[in-house]
mmCIF file of C-alpha atoms in Angstrom:
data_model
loop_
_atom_site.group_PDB
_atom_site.id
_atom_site.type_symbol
_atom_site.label_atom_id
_atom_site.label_comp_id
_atom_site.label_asym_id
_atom_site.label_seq_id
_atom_site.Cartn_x
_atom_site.Cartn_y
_atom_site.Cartn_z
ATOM 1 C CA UNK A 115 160.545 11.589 271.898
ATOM 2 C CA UNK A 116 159.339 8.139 272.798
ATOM 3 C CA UNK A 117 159.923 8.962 276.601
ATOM 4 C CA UNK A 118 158.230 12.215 276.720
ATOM 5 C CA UNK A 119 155.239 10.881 275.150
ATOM 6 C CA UNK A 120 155.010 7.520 277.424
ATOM 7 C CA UNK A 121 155.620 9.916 280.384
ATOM 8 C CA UNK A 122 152.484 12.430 278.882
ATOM 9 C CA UNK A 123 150.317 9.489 278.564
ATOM 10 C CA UNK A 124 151.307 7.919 281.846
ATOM 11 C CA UNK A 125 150.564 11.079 283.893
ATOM 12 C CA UNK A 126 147.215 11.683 281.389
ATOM 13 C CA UNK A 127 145.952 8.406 281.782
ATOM 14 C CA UNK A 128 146.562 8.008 285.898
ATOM 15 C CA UNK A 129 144.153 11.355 286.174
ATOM 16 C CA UNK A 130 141.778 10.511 283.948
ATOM 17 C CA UNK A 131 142.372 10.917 280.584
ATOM 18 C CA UNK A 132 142.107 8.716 277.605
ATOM 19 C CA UNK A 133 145.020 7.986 275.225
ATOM 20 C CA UNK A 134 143.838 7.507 271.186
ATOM 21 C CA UNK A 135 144.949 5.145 269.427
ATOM 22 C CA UNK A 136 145.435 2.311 271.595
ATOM 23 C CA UNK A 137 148.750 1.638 272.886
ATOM 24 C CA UNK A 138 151.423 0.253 270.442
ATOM 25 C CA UNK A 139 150.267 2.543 267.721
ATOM 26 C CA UNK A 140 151.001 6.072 269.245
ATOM 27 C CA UNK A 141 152.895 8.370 267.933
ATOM 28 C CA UNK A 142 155.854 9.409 269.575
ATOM 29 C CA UNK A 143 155.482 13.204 268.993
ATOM 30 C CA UNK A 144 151.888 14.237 269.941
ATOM 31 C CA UNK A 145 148.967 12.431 271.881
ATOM 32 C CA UNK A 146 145.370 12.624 271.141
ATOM 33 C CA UNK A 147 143.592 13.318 274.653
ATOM 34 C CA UNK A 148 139.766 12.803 275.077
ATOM 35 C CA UNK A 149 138.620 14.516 278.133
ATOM 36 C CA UNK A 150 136.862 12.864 280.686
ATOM 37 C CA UNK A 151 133.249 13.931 281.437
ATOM 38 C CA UNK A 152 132.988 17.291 282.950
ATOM 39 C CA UNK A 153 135.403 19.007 281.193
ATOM 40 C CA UNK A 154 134.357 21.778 278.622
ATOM 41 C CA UNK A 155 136.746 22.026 275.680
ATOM 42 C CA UNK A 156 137.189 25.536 274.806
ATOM 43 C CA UNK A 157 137.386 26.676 278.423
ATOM 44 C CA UNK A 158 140.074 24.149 279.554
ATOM 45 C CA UNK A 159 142.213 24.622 276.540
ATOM 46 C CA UNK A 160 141.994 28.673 277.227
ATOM 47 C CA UNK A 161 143.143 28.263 280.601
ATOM 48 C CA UNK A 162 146.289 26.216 279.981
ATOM 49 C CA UNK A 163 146.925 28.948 276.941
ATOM 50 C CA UNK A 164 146.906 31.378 280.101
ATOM 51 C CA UNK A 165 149.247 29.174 281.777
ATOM 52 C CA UNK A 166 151.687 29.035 278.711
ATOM 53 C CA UNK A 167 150.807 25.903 277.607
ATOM 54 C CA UNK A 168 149.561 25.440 274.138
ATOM 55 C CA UNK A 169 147.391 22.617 272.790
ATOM 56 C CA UNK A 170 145.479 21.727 269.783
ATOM 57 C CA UNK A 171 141.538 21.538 269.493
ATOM 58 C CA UNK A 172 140.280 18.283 267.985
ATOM 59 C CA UNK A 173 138.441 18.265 264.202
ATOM 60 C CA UNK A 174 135.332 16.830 263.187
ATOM 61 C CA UNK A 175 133.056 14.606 264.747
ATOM 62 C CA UNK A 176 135.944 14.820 267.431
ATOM 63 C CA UNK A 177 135.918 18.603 267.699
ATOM 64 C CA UNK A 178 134.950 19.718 271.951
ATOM 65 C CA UNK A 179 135.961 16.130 272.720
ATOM 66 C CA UNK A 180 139.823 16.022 272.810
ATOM 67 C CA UNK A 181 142.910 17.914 272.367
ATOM 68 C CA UNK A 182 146.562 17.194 271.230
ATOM 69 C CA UNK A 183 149.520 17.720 272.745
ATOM 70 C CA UNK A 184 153.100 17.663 271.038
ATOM 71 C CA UNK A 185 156.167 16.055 272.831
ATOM 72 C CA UNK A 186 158.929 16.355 270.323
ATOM 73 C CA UNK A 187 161.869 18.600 269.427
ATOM 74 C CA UNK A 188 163.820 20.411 271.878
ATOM 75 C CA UNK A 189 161.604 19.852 275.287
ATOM 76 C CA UNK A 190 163.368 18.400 278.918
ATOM 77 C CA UNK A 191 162.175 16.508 281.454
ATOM 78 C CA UNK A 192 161.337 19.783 283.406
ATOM 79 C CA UNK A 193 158.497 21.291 280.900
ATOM 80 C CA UNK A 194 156.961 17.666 280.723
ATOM 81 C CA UNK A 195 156.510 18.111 285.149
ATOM 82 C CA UNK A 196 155.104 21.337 284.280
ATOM 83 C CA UNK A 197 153.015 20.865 281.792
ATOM 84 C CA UNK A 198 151.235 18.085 283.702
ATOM 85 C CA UNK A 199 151.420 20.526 286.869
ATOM 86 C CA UNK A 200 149.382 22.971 284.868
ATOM 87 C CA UNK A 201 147.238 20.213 283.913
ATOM 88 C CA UNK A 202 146.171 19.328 287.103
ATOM 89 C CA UNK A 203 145.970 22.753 288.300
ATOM 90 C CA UNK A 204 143.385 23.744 285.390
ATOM 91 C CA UNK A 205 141.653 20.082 286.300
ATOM 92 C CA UNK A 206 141.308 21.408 290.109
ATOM 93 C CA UNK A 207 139.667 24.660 288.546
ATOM 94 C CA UNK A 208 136.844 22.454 286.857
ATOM 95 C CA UNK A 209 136.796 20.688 290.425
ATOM 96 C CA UNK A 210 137.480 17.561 289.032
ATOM 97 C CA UNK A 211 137.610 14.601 290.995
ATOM 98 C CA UNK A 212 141.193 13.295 291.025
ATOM 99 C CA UNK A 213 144.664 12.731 293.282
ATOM 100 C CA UNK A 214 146.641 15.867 293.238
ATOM 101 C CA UNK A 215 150.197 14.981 292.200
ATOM 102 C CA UNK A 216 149.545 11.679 290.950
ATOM 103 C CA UNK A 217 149.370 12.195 287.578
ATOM 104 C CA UNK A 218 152.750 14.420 287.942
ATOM 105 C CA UNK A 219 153.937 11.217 290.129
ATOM 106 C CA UNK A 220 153.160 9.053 287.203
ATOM 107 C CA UNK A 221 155.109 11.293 284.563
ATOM 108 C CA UNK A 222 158.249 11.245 286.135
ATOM 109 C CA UNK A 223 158.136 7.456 287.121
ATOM 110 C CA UNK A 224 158.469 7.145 283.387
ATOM 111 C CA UNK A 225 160.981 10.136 282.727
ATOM 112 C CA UNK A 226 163.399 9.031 285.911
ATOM 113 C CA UNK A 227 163.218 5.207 285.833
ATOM 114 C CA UNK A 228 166.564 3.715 286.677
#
């Protein structure tokens, strides 16, 4: 688990993204994602659920601001690329300014280091 989510939060953070908590106190088996500016909640989460992936809406005072996404139980390498694939894709959609790729780049640094 502790790959997939260092290789989430690699590619998240390299586009944009912020990772809560800090690092050395995530959890291995979902990250909490604030969206950079720009991006409308609702909308962005809707258009990864048309893409097949599935992520969770923050609560509270933190509701429209983040999402979560799990990394644990039975997932590869693979899913992880395209996850982050569909990431950037809905990203492009909101024409958000960022390097195509690199946050896939980023991911599989992590998931393919020798």
């Amino acid at each position: 688990h502790r790959r997939f989510a260092l290789a989430f939060q690699s590619g998240l953070e390299k586009i944009g993204f912020k990772i809560l908590p800090p690092k050395g106190i995530r959890a291995n088996t979902v990250s909490t994602v604030l969206y950079p500016s720009g991006i409308e909640d609702l909308t962005f989460r809707e258009k990864l659920y048309e893409n097949g992936i599935l992520v969770s809406a923050g609560k509270g005072v933190l509701a429209g601001k983040l999402f979560r996404i799990g990394h644990m139980g039975n997932i590869t390498e693979n899913e992880v690329v395209a996850t982050m694939s569909i990431i950037e894709k809905t990203l492009s959609e909101f024409n958000y300014d960022f390097e195509l790729g690199s946050g896939i780049g980023a991911a599989e640094k992590v998931l393919f280091a020798k």
